[in-house]
Each structure stands twice: as structure tokens, then as C-alpha cells.
């Protein structure tokens, strides 16, 4: 199996699991589990997931066959601040981005919250 196919299989397995975890654990429980995953992968001295920590701990994820450039691509995908590592927030955001179902659900929740805020502000100004 080629590396692209391996990455796709891993992503598909992950996408199938994360929504189920969210349903079972609820929002707070899911975030707690993502944080546990981050803690598992992070470099304990630096407090972030580095290339080195990801490479060393990739065996735990079943990713021992991924090449260095593939591991680096995973880091770059989630590295929002450009420091070459993933902090806890970047890791959690990346995990959500890898799950289209959760992204759509999150987008729906955001839309509902914005709608409620707009209606609340409209009611406030109408009362004056």
C-alpha cells in the first residue's frame, strides 16, 4: 500500500471514530480526549508536538511506516502560527478539520449561536 493510500485509510478511520466519540462523550468529553491525545504526542520538555516527538511516538498511532516528509506534512497542516510545532489548540483544531462531519456540525452550532446573538441584539434595540 502506498503512503498516500495509507494516509487516506488512516484519515477515513479517524473520520469514522471522531463523530462517534463526540456523540458518546459529549463536547467536553471529546475535548478532554483530544487533550489526552495531545499530551501523548507532545514533547514533554517543550510542551508542543514537534517533528521529533511525532516521529518517536508514531508507533503508538500505527504510523511507523510514514516517511519523514509525510510526518512533516501532518505538522504543517495544523501549524497555524508557523513555529514548526503544534500547540494544544492547533492540534485540537486539526483533529476537527480532519473530520468533515464534525466540522459541519460545528458550523451549524456556530450558525445557531450567531442567529441567537443577532435576535437578542435585535430584541434589545427594538425595546428601546
mmCIF file with all atom_site columns, N, CA, C and O in Angstrom, residues 23-61:
data_model
loop_
_atom_site.group_PDB
_atom_site.id
_atom_site.type_symbol
_atom_site.label_atom_id
_atom_site.label_alt_id
_atom_site.label_comp_id
_atom_site.label_asym_id
_atom_site.label_entity_id
_atom_site.label_seq_id
_atom_site.pdbx_PDB_ins_code
_atom_site.Cartn_x
_atom_site.Cartn_y
_atom_site.Cartn_z
_atom_site.occupancy
_atom_site.B_iso_or_equiv
_atom_site.pdbx_formal_charge
_atom_site.auth_seq_id
_atom_site.auth_comp_id
_atom_site.auth_asym_id
_atom_site.auth_atom_id
_atom_site.pdbx_PDB_model_num
ATOM 1   N N  . UNK A 1 23 ? -20.347 11.891 19.961 1.00 0.00 ? 23 UNK A N  1
ATOM 2   C CA . UNK A 1 23 ? -21.698 11.502 20.355 1.00 0.00 ? 23 UNK A CA 1
ATOM 3   C C  . UNK A 1 23 ? -21.694 10.812 21.713 1.00 0.00 ? 23 UNK A C  1
ATOM 4   O O  . UNK A 1 23 ? -22.531 11.083 22.569 1.00 0.00 ? 23 UNK A O  1
ATOM 5   N N  . UNK A 1 24 ? -20.734 9.950  21.919 1.00 0.00 ? 24 UNK A N  1
ATOM 6   C CA . UNK A 1 24 ? -20.673 9.181  23.162 1.00 0.00 ? 24 UNK A CA 1
ATOM 7   C C  . UNK A 1 24 ? -20.201 10.024 24.345 1.00 0.00 ? 24 UNK A C  1
ATOM 8   O O  . UNK A 1 24 ? -20.748 9.929  25.439 1.00 0.00 ? 24 UNK A O  1
ATOM 9   N N  . UNK A 1 25 ? -19.181 10.861 24.127 1.00 0.00 ? 25 UNK A N  1
ATOM 10  C CA . UNK A 1 25 ? -18.555 11.595 25.222 1.00 0.00 ? 25 UNK A CA 1
ATOM 11  C C  . UNK A 1 25 ? -19.135 12.985 25.448 1.00 0.00 ? 25 UNK A C  1
ATOM 12  O O  . UNK A 1 25 ? -18.904 13.582 26.489 1.00 0.00 ? 25 UNK A O  1
ATOM 13  N N  . UNK A 1 26 ? -19.813 13.532 24.455 1.00 0.00 ? 26 UNK A N  1
ATOM 14  C CA . UNK A 1 26 ? -20.264 14.912 24.539 1.00 0.00 ? 26 UNK A CA 1
ATOM 15  C C  . UNK A 1 26 ? -19.114 15.847 24.210 1.00 0.00 ? 26 UNK A C  1
ATOM 16  O O  . UNK A 1 26 ? -17.960 15.420 24.073 1.00 0.00 ? 26 UNK A O  1
ATOM 17  N N  . UNK A 1 27 ? -19.412 17.116 24.109 1.00 0.00 ? 27 UNK A N  1
ATOM 18  C CA . UNK A 1 27 ? -18.412 18.106 23.721 1.00 0.00 ? 27 UNK A CA 1
ATOM 19  C C  . UNK A 1 27 ? -17.224 18.177 24.665 1.00 0.00 ? 27 UNK A C  1
ATOM 20  O O  . UNK A 1 27 ? -16.070 18.124 24.238 1.00 0.00 ? 27 UNK A O  1
ATOM 21  N N  . UNK A 1 28 ? -17.513 18.304 25.951 1.00 0.00 ? 28 UNK A N  1
ATOM 22  C CA . UNK A 1 28 ? -16.418 18.425 26.917 1.00 0.00 ? 28 UNK A CA 1
ATOM 23  C C  . UNK A 1 28 ? -15.583 17.157 26.979 1.00 0.00 ? 28 UNK A C  1
ATOM 24  O O  . UNK A 1 28 ? -14.361 17.210 27.077 1.00 0.00 ? 28 UNK A O  1
ATOM 25  N N  . UNK A 1 29 ? -16.236 16.005 26.920 1.00 0.00 ? 29 UNK A N  1
ATOM 26  C CA . UNK A 1 29 ? -15.516 14.740 26.954 1.00 0.00 ? 29 UNK A CA 1
ATOM 27  C C  . UNK A 1 29 ? -14.615 14.560 25.747 1.00 0.00 ? 29 UNK A C  1
ATOM 28  O O  . UNK A 1 29 ? -13.496 14.062 25.853 1.00 0.00 ? 29 UNK A O  1
ATOM 29  N N  . UNK A 1 30 ? -15.109 14.979 24.577 1.00 0.00 ? 30 UNK A N  1
ATOM 30  C CA . UNK A 1 30 ? -14.310 14.880 23.364 1.00 0.00 ? 30 UNK A CA 1
ATOM 31  C C  . UNK A 1 30 ? -13.077 15.764 23.463 1.00 0.00 ? 30 UNK A C  1
ATOM 32  O O  . UNK A 1 30 ? -11.968 15.332 23.142 1.00 0.00 ? 30 UNK A O  1
ATOM 33  N N  . UNK A 1 31 ? -13.260 16.992 23.914 1.00 0.00 ? 31 UNK A N  1
ATOM 34  C CA . UNK A 1 31 ? -12.121 17.899 24.060 1.00 0.00 ? 31 UNK A CA 1
ATOM 35  C C  . UNK A 1 31 ? -11.108 17.320 25.042 1.00 0.00 ? 31 UNK A C  1
ATOM 36  O O  . UNK A 1 31 ? -9.895  17.371 24.810 1.00 0.00 ? 31 UNK A O  1
ATOM 37  N N  . UNK A 1 32 ? -11.593 16.731 26.136 1.00 0.00 ? 32 UNK A N  1
ATOM 38  C CA . UNK A 1 32 ? -10.693 16.113 27.116 1.00 0.00 ? 32 UNK A CA 1
ATOM 39  C C  . UNK A 1 32 ? -9.885  14.997 26.462 1.00 0.00 ? 32 UNK A C  1
ATOM 40  O O  . UNK A 1 32 ? -8.678  14.884 26.680 1.00 0.00 ? 32 UNK A O  1
ATOM 41  N N  . UNK A 1 33 ? -10.535 14.169 25.651 1.00 0.00 ? 33 UNK A N  1
ATOM 42  C CA . UNK A 1 33 ? -9.824  13.076 24.970 1.00 0.00 ? 33 UNK A CA 1
ATOM 43  C C  . UNK A 1 33 ? -8.827  13.607 23.949 1.00 0.00 ? 33 UNK A C  1
ATOM 44  O O  . UNK A 1 33 ? -7.739  13.058 23.797 1.00 0.00 ? 33 UNK A O  1
ATOM 45  N N  . UNK A 1 34 ? -9.183  14.681 23.238 1.00 0.00 ? 34 UNK A N  1
ATOM 46  C CA . UNK A 1 34 ? -8.236  15.285 22.307 1.00 0.00 ? 34 UNK A CA 1
ATOM 47  C C  . UNK A 1 34 ? -7.021  15.824 23.054 1.00 0.00 ? 34 UNK A C  1
ATOM 48  O O  . UNK A 1 34 ? -5.888  15.677 22.596 1.00 0.00 ? 34 UNK A O  1
ATOM 49  N N  . UNK A 1 35 ? -7.262  16.418 24.199 1.00 0.00 ? 35 UNK A N  1
ATOM 50  C CA . UNK A 1 35 ? -6.154  16.922 25.018 1.00 0.00 ? 35 UNK A CA 1
ATOM 51  C C  . UNK A 1 35 ? -5.272  15.771 25.501 1.00 0.00 ? 35 UNK A C  1
ATOM 52  O O  . UNK A 1 35 ? -4.042  15.902 25.544 1.00 0.00 ? 35 UNK A O  1
ATOM 53  N N  . UNK A 1 36 ? -5.893  14.642 25.846 1.00 0.00 ? 36 UNK A N  1
ATOM 54  C CA . UNK A 1 36 ? -5.114  13.463 26.227 1.00 0.00 ? 36 UNK A CA 1
ATOM 55  C C  . UNK A 1 36 ? -4.250  12.987 25.060 1.00 0.00 ? 36 UNK A C  1
ATOM 56  O O  . UNK A 1 36 ? -3.090  12.605 25.253 1.00 0.00 ? 36 UNK A O  1
ATOM 57  N N  . UNK A 1 37 ? -4.807  13.018 23.854 1.00 0.00 ? 37 UNK A N  1
ATOM 58  C CA . UNK A 1 37 ? -4.047  12.651 22.664 1.00 0.00 ? 37 UNK A CA 1
ATOM 59  C C  . UNK A 1 37 ? -2.883  13.598 22.444 1.00 0.00 ? 37 UNK A C  1
ATOM 60  O O  . UNK A 1 37 ? -1.775  13.173 22.100 1.00 0.00 ? 37 UNK A O  1
ATOM 61  N N  . UNK A 1 38 ? -3.133  14.882 22.640 1.00 0.00 ? 38 UNK A N  1
ATOM 62  C CA . UNK A 1 38 ? -2.059  15.868 22.515 1.00 0.00 ? 38 UNK A CA 1
ATOM 63  C C  . UNK A 1 38 ? -0.949  15.566 23.512 1.00 0.00 ? 38 UNK A C  1
ATOM 64  O O  . UNK A 1 38 ? 0.233   15.541 23.154 1.00 0.00 ? 38 UNK A O  1
ATOM 65  N N  . UNK A 1 39 ? -1.340  15.323 24.764 1.00 0.00 ? 39 UNK A N  1
ATOM 66  C CA . UNK A 1 39 ? -0.337  15.046 25.803 1.00 0.00 ? 39 UNK A CA 1
ATOM 67  C C  . UNK A 1 39 ? 0.475   13.805 25.485 1.00 0.00 ? 39 UNK A C  1
ATOM 68  O O  . UNK A 1 39 ? 1.668   13.745 25.796 1.00 0.00 ? 39 UNK A O  1
ATOM 69  N N  . UNK A 1 40 ? -0.145  12.835 24.850 1.00 0.00 ? 40 UNK A N  1
ATOM 70  C CA . UNK A 1 40 ? 0.543   11.612 24.472 1.00 0.00 ? 40 UNK A CA 1
ATOM 71  C C  . UNK A 1 40 ? 1.626   11.890 23.432 1.00 0.00 ? 40 UNK A C  1
ATOM 72  O O  . UNK A 1 40 ? 2.711   11.304 23.473 1.00 0.00 ? 40 UNK A O  1
ATOM 73  N N  . UNK A 1 41 ? 1.351   12.801 22.497 1.00 0.00 ? 41 UNK A N  1
ATOM 74  C CA . UNK A 1 41 ? 2.250   13.062 21.379 1.00 0.00 ? 41 UNK A CA 1
ATOM 75  C C  . UNK A 1 41 ? 3.250   14.188 21.612 1.00 0.00 ? 41 UNK A C  1
ATOM 76  O O  . UNK A 1 41 ? 4.233   14.293 20.885 1.00 0.00 ? 41 UNK A O  1
ATOM 77  N N  . UNK A 1 42 ? 3.019   15.016 22.601 1.00 0.00 ? 42 UNK A N  1
ATOM 78  C CA . UNK A 1 42 ? 3.857   16.206 22.749 1.00 0.00 ? 42 UNK A CA 1
ATOM 79  C C  . UNK A 1 42 ? 5.249   15.881 23.295 1.00 0.00 ? 42 UNK A C  1
ATOM 80  O O  . UNK A 1 42 ? 5.456   14.882 23.964 1.00 0.00 ? 42 UNK A O  1
ATOM 81  N N  . UNK A 1 43 ? 6.165   16.757 22.996 1.00 0.00 ? 43 UNK A N  1
ATOM 82  C CA . UNK A 1 43 ? 7.494   16.744 23.593 1.00 0.00 ? 43 UNK A CA 1
ATOM 83  C C  . UNK A 1 43 ? 7.325   17.322 24.991 1.00 0.00 ? 43 UNK A C  1
ATOM 84  O O  . UNK A 1 43 ? 6.928   18.480 25.142 1.00 0.00 ? 43 UNK A O  1
ATOM 85  N N  . UNK A 1 44 ? 7.580   16.529 25.996 1.00 0.00 ? 44 UNK A N  1
ATOM 86  C CA . UNK A 1 44 ? 7.297   16.943 27.370 1.00 0.00 ? 44 UNK A CA 1
ATOM 87  C C  . UNK A 1 44 ? 8.122   18.148 27.811 1.00 0.00 ? 44 UNK A C  1
ATOM 88  O O  . UNK A 1 44 ? 7.671   18.939 28.633 1.00 0.00 ? 44 UNK A O  1
ATOM 89  N N  . UNK A 1 45 ? 9.312   18.320 27.266 1.00 0.00 ? 45 UNK A N  1
ATOM 90  C CA . UNK A 1 45 ? 10.146  19.469 27.631 1.00 0.00 ? 45 UNK A CA 1
ATOM 91  C C  . UNK A 1 45 ? 9.650   20.754 26.989 1.00 0.00 ? 45 UNK A C  1
ATOM 92  O O  . UNK A 1 45 ? 9.693   21.816 27.595 1.00 0.00 ? 45 UNK A O  1
ATOM 93  N N  . UNK A 1 46 ? 9.173   20.651 25.756 1.00 0.00 ? 46 UNK A N  1
ATOM 94  C CA . UNK A 1 46 ? 8.754   21.843 25.006 1.00 0.00 ? 46 UNK A CA 1
ATOM 95  C C  . UNK A 1 46 ? 7.268   22.134 25.135 1.00 0.00 ? 46 UNK A C  1
ATOM 96  O O  . UNK A 1 46 ? 6.826   23.239 24.857 1.00 0.00 ? 46 UNK A O  1
ATOM 97  N N  . UNK A 1 47 ? 6.475   21.130 25.502 1.00 0.00 ? 47 UNK A N  1
ATOM 98  C CA . UNK A 1 47 ? 5.039   21.334 25.667 1.00 0.00 ? 47 UNK A CA 1
ATOM 99  C C  . UNK A 1 47 ? 4.263   21.457 24.369 1.00 0.00 ? 47 UNK A C  1
ATOM 100 O O  . UNK A 1 47 ? 3.130   21.932 24.365 1.00 0.00 ? 47 UNK A O  1
ATOM 101 N N  . UNK A 1 48 ? 4.861   21.037 23.254 1.00 0.00 ? 48 UNK A N  1
ATOM 102 C CA . UNK A 1 48 ? 4.213   21.064 21.947 1.00 0.00 ? 48 UNK A CA 1
ATOM 103 C C  . UNK A 1 48 ? 4.541   19.759 21.223 1.00 0.00 ? 48 UNK A C  1
ATOM 104 O O  . UNK A 1 48 ? 5.463   19.034 21.609 1.00 0.00 ? 48 UNK A O  1
ATOM 105 N N  . UNK A 1 49 ? 3.784   19.475 20.166 1.00 0.00 ? 49 UNK A N  1
ATOM 106 C CA . UNK A 1 49 ? 4.101   18.331 19.321 1.00 0.00 ? 49 UNK A CA 1
ATOM 107 C C  . UNK A 1 49 ? 5.118   18.791 18.290 1.00 0.00 ? 49 UNK A C  1
ATOM 108 O O  . UNK A 1 49 ? 4.833   19.679 17.487 1.00 0.00 ? 49 UNK A O  1
ATOM 109 N N  . UNK A 1 50 ? 6.290   18.214 18.345 1.00 0.00 ? 50 UNK A N  1
ATOM 110 C CA . UNK A 1 50 ? 7.353   18.533 17.395 1.00 0.00 ? 50 UNK A CA 1
ATOM 111 C C  . UNK A 1 50 ? 7.484   17.384 16.399 1.00 0.00 ? 50 UNK A C  1
ATOM 112 O O  . UNK A 1 50 ? 6.925   16.301 16.592 1.00 0.00 ? 50 UNK A O  1
ATOM 113 N N  . UNK A 1 51 ? 8.249   17.625 15.354 1.00 0.00 ? 51 UNK A N  1
ATOM 114 C CA . UNK A 1 51 ? 8.518   16.554 14.398 1.00 0.00 ? 51 UNK A CA 1
ATOM 115 C C  . UNK A 1 51 ? 9.138   15.366 15.122 1.00 0.00 ? 51 UNK A C  1
ATOM 116 O O  . UNK A 1 51 ? 8.748   14.214 14.905 1.00 0.00 ? 51 UNK A O  1
ATOM 117 N N  . UNK A 1 52 ? 10.086  15.648 15.985 1.00 0.00 ? 52 UNK A N  1
ATOM 118 C CA . UNK A 1 52 ? 10.783  14.581 16.701 1.00 0.00 ? 52 UNK A CA 1
ATOM 119 C C  . UNK A 1 52 ? 9.836   13.792 17.601 1.00 0.00 ? 52 UNK A C  1
ATOM 120 O O  . UNK A 1 52 ? 9.875   12.563 17.635 1.00 0.00 ? 52 UNK A O  1
ATOM 121 N N  . UNK A 1 53 ? 8.972   14.487 18.338 1.00 0.00 ? 53 UNK A N  1
ATOM 122 C CA . UNK A 1 53 ? 8.053   13.768 19.231 1.00 0.00 ? 53 UNK A CA 1
ATOM 123 C C  . UNK A 1 53 ? 7.042   12.962 18.429 1.00 0.00 ? 53 UNK A C  1
ATOM 124 O O  . UNK A 1 53 ? 6.705   11.838 18.799 1.00 0.00 ? 53 UNK A O  1
ATOM 125 N N  . UNK A 1 54 ? 6.583   13.505 17.302 1.00 0.00 ? 54 UNK A N  1
ATOM 126 C CA . UNK A 1 54 ? 5.640   12.781 16.454 1.00 0.00 ? 54 UNK A CA 1
ATOM 127 C C  . UNK A 1 54 ? 6.301   11.545 15.863 1.00 0.00 ? 54 UNK A C  1
ATOM 128 O O  . UNK A 1 54 ? 5.711   10.465 15.841 1.00 0.00 ? 54 UNK A O  1
ATOM 129 N N  . UNK A 1 55 ? 7.538   11.700 15.416 1.00 0.00 ? 55 UNK A N  1
ATOM 130 C CA . UNK A 1 55 ? 8.255   10.565 14.831 1.00 0.00 ? 55 UNK A CA 1
ATOM 131 C C  . UNK A 1 55 ? 8.491   9.483  15.883 1.00 0.00 ? 55 UNK A C  1
ATOM 132 O O  . UNK A 1 55 ? 8.254   8.297  15.624 1.00 0.00 ? 55 UNK A O  1
ATOM 133 N N  . UNK A 1 56 ? 8.920   9.868  17.062 1.00 0.00 ? 56 UNK A N  1
ATOM 134 C CA . UNK A 1 56 ? 9.193   8.898  18.125 1.00 0.00 ? 56 UNK A CA 1
ATOM 135 C C  . UNK A 1 56 ? 7.928   8.174  18.575 1.00 0.00 ? 56 UNK A C  1
ATOM 136 O O  . UNK A 1 56 ? 7.965   6.988  18.894 1.00 0.00 ? 56 UNK A O  1
ATOM 137 N N  . UNK A 1 57 ? 6.820   8.865  18.603 1.00 0.00 ? 57 UNK A N  1
ATOM 138 C CA . UNK A 1 57 ? 5.592   8.292  19.139 1.00 0.00 ? 57 UNK A CA 1
ATOM 139 C C  . UNK A 1 57 ? 4.642   7.786  18.055 1.00 0.00 ? 57 UNK A C  1
ATOM 140 O O  . UNK A 1 57 ? 3.542   7.335  18.351 1.00 0.00 ? 57 UNK A O  1
ATOM 141 N N  . UNK A 1 58 ? 5.097   7.853  16.787 1.00 0.00 ? 58 UNK A N  1
ATOM 142 C CA . UNK A 1 58 ? 4.231   7.419  15.692 1.00 0.00 ? 58 UNK A CA 1
ATOM 143 C C  . UNK A 1 58 ? 3.883   5.936  15.793 1.00 0.00 ? 58 UNK A C  1
ATOM 144 O O  . UNK A 1 58 ? 2.834   5.513  15.303 1.00 0.00 ? 58 UNK A O  1
ATOM 145 N N  . UNK A 1 59 ? 4.721   5.147  16.427 1.00 0.00 ? 59 UNK A N  1
ATOM 146 C CA . UNK A 1 59 ? 4.430   3.726  16.612 1.00 0.00 ? 59 UNK A CA 1
ATOM 147 C C  . UNK A 1 59 ? 3.132   3.537  17.389 1.00 0.00 ? 59 UNK A C  1
ATOM 148 O O  . UNK A 1 59 ? 2.329   2.663  17.079 1.00 0.00 ? 59 UNK A O  1
ATOM 149 N N  . UNK A 1 60 ? 2.884   4.412  18.385 1.00 0.00 ? 60 UNK A N  1
ATOM 150 C CA . UNK A 1 60 ? 1.654   4.325  19.168 1.00 0.00 ? 60 UNK A CA 1
ATOM 151 C C  . UNK A 1 60 ? 0.414   4.547  18.314 1.00 0.00 ? 60 UNK A C  1
ATOM 152 O O  . UNK A 1 60 ? -0.670  4.075  18.640 1.00 0.00 ? 60 UNK A O  1
ATOM 153 N N  . UNK A 1 61 ? 0.582   5.286  17.221 1.00 0.00 ? 61 UNK A N  1
ATOM 154 C CA . UNK A 1 61 ? -0.532  5.608  16.337 1.00 0.00 ? 61 UNK A CA 1
ATOM 155 C C  . UNK A 1 61 ? -0.671  4.647  15.172 1.00 0.00 ? 61 UNK A C  1
ATOM 156 O O  . UNK A 1 61 ? -1.596  4.767  14.376 1.00 0.00 ? 61 UNK A O  1
#
